[in-house]
Tab-separated table of C-alpha atoms in Angstrom:
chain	number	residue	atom	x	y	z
A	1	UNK	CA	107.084	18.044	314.406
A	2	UNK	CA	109.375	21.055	314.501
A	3	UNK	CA	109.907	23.295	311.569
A	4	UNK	CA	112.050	26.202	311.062
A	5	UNK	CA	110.065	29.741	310.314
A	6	UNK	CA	111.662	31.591	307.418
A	7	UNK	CA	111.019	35.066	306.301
A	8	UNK	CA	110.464	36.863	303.247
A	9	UNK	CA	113.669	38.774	303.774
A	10	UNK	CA	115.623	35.649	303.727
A	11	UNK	CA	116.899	35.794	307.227
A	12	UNK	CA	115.333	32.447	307.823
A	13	UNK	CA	115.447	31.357	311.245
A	14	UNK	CA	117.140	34.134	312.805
A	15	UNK	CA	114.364	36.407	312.901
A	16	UNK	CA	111.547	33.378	311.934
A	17	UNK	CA	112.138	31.319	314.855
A	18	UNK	CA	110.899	27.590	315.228
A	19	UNK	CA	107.310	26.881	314.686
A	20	UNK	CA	105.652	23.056	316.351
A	21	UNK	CA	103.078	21.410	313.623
A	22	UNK	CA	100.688	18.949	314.776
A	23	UNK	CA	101.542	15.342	314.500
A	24	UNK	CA	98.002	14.391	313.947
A	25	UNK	CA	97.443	16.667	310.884
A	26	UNK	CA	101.139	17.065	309.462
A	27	UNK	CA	102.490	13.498	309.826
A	28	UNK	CA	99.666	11.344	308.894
A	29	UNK	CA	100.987	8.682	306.526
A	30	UNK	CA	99.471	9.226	303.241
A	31	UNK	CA	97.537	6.489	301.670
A	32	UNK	CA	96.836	6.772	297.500
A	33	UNK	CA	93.324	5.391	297.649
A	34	UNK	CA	92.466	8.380	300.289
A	35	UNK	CA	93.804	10.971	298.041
A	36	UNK	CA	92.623	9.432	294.534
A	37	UNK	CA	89.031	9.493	295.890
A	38	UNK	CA	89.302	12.828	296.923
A	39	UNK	CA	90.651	14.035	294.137
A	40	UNK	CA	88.258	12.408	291.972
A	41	UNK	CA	85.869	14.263	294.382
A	42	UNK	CA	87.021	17.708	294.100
A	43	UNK	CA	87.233	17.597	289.949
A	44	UNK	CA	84.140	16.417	289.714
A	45	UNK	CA	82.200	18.474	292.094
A	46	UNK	CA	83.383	21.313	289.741
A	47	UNK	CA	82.389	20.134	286.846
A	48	UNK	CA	79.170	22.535	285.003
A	49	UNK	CA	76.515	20.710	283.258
A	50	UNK	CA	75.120	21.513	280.129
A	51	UNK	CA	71.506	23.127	280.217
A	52	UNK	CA	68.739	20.869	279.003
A	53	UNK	CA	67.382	21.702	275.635
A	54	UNK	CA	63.646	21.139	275.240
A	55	UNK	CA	63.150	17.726	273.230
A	56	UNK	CA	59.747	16.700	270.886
A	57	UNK	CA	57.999	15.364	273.950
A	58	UNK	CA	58.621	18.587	276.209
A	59	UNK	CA	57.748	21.287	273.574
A	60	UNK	CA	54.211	22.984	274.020
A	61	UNK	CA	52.612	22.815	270.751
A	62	UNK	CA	49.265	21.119	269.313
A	63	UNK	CA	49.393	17.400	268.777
A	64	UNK	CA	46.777	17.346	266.282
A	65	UNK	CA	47.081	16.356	262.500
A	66	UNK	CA	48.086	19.340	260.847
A	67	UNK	CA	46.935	17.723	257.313
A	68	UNK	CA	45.286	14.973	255.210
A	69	UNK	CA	47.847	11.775	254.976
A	70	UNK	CA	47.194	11.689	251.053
A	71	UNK	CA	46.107	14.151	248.668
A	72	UNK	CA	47.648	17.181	250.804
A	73	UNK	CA	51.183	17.320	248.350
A	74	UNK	CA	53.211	17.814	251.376
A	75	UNK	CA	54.853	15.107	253.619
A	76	UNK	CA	52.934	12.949	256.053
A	77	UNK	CA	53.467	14.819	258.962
A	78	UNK	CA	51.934	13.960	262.516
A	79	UNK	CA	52.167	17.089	264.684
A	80	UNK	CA	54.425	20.281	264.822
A	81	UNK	CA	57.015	19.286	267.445
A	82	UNK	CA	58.970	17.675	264.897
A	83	UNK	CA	62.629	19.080	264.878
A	84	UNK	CA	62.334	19.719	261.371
A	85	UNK	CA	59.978	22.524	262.430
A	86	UNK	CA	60.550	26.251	263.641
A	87	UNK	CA	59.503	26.011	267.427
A	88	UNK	CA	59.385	21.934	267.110
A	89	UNK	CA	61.833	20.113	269.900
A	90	UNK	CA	65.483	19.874	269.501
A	91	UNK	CA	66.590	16.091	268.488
A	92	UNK	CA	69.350	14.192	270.755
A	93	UNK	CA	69.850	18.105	272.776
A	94	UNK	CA	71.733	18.129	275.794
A	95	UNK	CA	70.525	16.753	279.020
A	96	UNK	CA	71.342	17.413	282.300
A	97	UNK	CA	74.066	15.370	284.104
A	98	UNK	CA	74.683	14.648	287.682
A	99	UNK	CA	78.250	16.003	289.003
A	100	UNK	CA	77.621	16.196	292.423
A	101	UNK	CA	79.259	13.452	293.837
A	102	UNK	CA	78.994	12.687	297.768
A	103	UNK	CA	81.919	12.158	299.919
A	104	UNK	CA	82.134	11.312	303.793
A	105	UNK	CA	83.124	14.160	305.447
A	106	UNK	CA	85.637	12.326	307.660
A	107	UNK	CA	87.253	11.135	304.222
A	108	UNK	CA	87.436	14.413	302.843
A	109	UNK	CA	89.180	15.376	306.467
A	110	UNK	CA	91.645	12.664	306.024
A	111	UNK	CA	92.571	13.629	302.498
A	112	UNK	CA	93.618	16.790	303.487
A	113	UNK	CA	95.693	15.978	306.116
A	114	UNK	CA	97.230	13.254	303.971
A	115	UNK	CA	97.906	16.286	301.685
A	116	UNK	CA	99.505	18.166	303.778
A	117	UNK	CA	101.465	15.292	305.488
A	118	UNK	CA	103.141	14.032	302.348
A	119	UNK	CA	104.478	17.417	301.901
A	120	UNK	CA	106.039	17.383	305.309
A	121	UNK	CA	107.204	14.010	304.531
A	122	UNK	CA	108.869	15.371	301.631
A	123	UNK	CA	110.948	17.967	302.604
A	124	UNK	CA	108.320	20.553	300.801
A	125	UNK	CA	106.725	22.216	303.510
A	126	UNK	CA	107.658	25.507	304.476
A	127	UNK	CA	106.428	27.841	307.101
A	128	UNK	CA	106.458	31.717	306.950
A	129	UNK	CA	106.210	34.064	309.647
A	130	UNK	CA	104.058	36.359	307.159
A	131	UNK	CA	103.422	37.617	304.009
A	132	UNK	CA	104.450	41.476	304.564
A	133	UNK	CA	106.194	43.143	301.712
A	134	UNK	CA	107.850	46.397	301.814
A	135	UNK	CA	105.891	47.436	298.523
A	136	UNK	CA	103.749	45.775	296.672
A	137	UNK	CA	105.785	45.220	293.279
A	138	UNK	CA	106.167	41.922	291.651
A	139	UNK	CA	110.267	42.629	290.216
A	140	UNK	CA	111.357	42.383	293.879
A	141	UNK	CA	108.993	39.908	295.571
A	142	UNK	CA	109.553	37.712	292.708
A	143	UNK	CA	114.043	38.025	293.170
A	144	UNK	CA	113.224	37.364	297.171
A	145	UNK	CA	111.093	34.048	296.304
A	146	UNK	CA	114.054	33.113	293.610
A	147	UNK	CA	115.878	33.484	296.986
A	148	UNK	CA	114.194	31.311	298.935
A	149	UNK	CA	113.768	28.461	295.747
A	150	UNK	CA	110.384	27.874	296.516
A	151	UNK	CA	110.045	26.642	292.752
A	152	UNK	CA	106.309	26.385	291.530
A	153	UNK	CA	104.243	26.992	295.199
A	154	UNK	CA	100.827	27.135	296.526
A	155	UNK	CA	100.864	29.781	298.847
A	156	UNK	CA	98.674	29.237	301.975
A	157	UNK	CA	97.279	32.579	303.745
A	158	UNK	CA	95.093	33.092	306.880
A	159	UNK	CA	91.410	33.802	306.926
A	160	UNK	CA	92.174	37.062	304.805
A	161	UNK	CA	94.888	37.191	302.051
A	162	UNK	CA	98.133	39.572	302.375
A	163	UNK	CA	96.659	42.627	299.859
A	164	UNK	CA	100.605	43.639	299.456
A	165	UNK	CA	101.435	40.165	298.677
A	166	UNK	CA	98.347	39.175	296.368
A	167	UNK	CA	98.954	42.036	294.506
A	168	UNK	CA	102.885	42.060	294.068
A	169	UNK	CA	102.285	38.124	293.124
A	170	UNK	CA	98.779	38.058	291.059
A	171	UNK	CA	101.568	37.855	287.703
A	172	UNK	CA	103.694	35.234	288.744
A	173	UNK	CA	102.552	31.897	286.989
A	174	UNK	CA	104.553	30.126	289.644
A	175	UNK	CA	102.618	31.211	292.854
A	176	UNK	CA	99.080	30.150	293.739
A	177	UNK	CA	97.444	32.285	296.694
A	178	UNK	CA	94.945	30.831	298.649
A	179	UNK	CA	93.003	31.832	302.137
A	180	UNK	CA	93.317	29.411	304.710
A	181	UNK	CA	89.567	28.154	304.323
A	182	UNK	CA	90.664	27.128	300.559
A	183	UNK	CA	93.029	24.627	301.309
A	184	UNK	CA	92.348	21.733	299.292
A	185	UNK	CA	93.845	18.426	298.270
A	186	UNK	CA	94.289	18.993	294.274
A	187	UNK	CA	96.108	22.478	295.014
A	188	UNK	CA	98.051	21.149	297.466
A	189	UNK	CA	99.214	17.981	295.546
A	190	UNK	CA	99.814	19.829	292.444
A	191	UNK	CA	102.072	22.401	293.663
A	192	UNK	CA	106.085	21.616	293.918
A	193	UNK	CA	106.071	23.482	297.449
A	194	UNK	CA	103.299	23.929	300.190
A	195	UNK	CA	103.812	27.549	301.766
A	196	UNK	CA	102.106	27.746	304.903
A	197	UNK	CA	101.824	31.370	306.914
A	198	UNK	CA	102.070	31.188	310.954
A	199	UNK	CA	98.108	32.256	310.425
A	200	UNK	CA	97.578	29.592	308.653
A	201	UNK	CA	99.031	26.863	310.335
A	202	UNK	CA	96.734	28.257	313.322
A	203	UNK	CA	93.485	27.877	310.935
A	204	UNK	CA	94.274	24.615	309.672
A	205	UNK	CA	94.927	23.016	313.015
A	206	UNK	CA	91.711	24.954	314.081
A	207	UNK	CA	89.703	23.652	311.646
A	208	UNK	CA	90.548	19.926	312.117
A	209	UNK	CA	90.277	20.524	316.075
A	210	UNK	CA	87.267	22.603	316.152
């Protein structure tokens, strides 16, 4: 698959040049079970549990009969890990949950290239030859992107982020910067256009080849 290079200055494929993806990784045909299950994955692999609070039977306090059942004028207690008690176990606390869900690594493989396929398939890929701004100023990166109508777009970096770029777009709600290593399904689904750098083409194709 050939795609056009485009530039940050607009000049497109002038300057950009023409840029060969890998059939095997960028026009995969994209199956909805693949990418619901690793989805489903991701979000749940970064879900936090709660921390376990210490119920009756896990507090360390004396079992004994504090008192006499009758004849005492207080209630019948049993022991002082009662929750009604200061230092007594917490009753129905939080318990720990499982969200670390498994996934085959070959699956998780597939999902991303089905990712990335779908938006090659529709018309939402686009390849840049970098990131390099002249200065590192949000006004006029954000009136070159308008530009280029990249709409809402997860931008896709090498193994080390553009610093001009990250900082000229860390206050645009519209743009999503990630290193190359970060690629993931959700992101890449969720954005309205997948920008890929030259460098990170190369990682990507490295990563499923290596």
């Amino acid at each position: 698959m050939k795609v056009k290079v485009q530039t940050l200055d607009g000049s497109g494929g002038k300057s950009g040049g023409d840029i060969e993806l890998n059939d095997e990784i960028f026009a995969v045909e994209p199956r909805a079970d693949i990418l619901h299950r690793v989805v489903t994955w991701q979000l749940e692999k970064r879900r936090g549990t709660a921390r376990a609070a210490r119920e009756r039977s896990d507090v360390a306090r004396t079992g004994k009969k504090f008192g006499r059942q009758k004849g005492g004028g207080t209630a019948r207690h049993g022991d002082r890990r009662a929750p009604i008690f200061v230092g007594g176990g917490k009753a129905h606390g939080p318990r720990v949950r499982d969200f670390n869900p498994s996934l085959n690594k070959k699956v998780r493989a597939l999902g991303l290239k089905m990712a990335l396929s779908s938006k090659a398939r529709d018309g939402k890929l686009v390849v840049m030859d970098n990131l390099d701004v002249k200065e590192a100023k949000t006004k006029p990166l954000s009136e070159q992107l308008a530009k280029l109508g990249f709409g809402k777009a997860l931008v896709i970096d090498g193994d080390a982020l553009n610093v001009g770029f990250a900082m000229a777009s860390q206050n645009l709600r519209e743009v999503n910067l990630l290193p190359a290593v970060g690629a993931n399904v959700y992101d890449i689904l969720k954005a309205e256009t997948l920008v890929l750098t030259r460098a990170a083409v190369e990682k990507l194709e490295a990563r499923f080849n290596g």
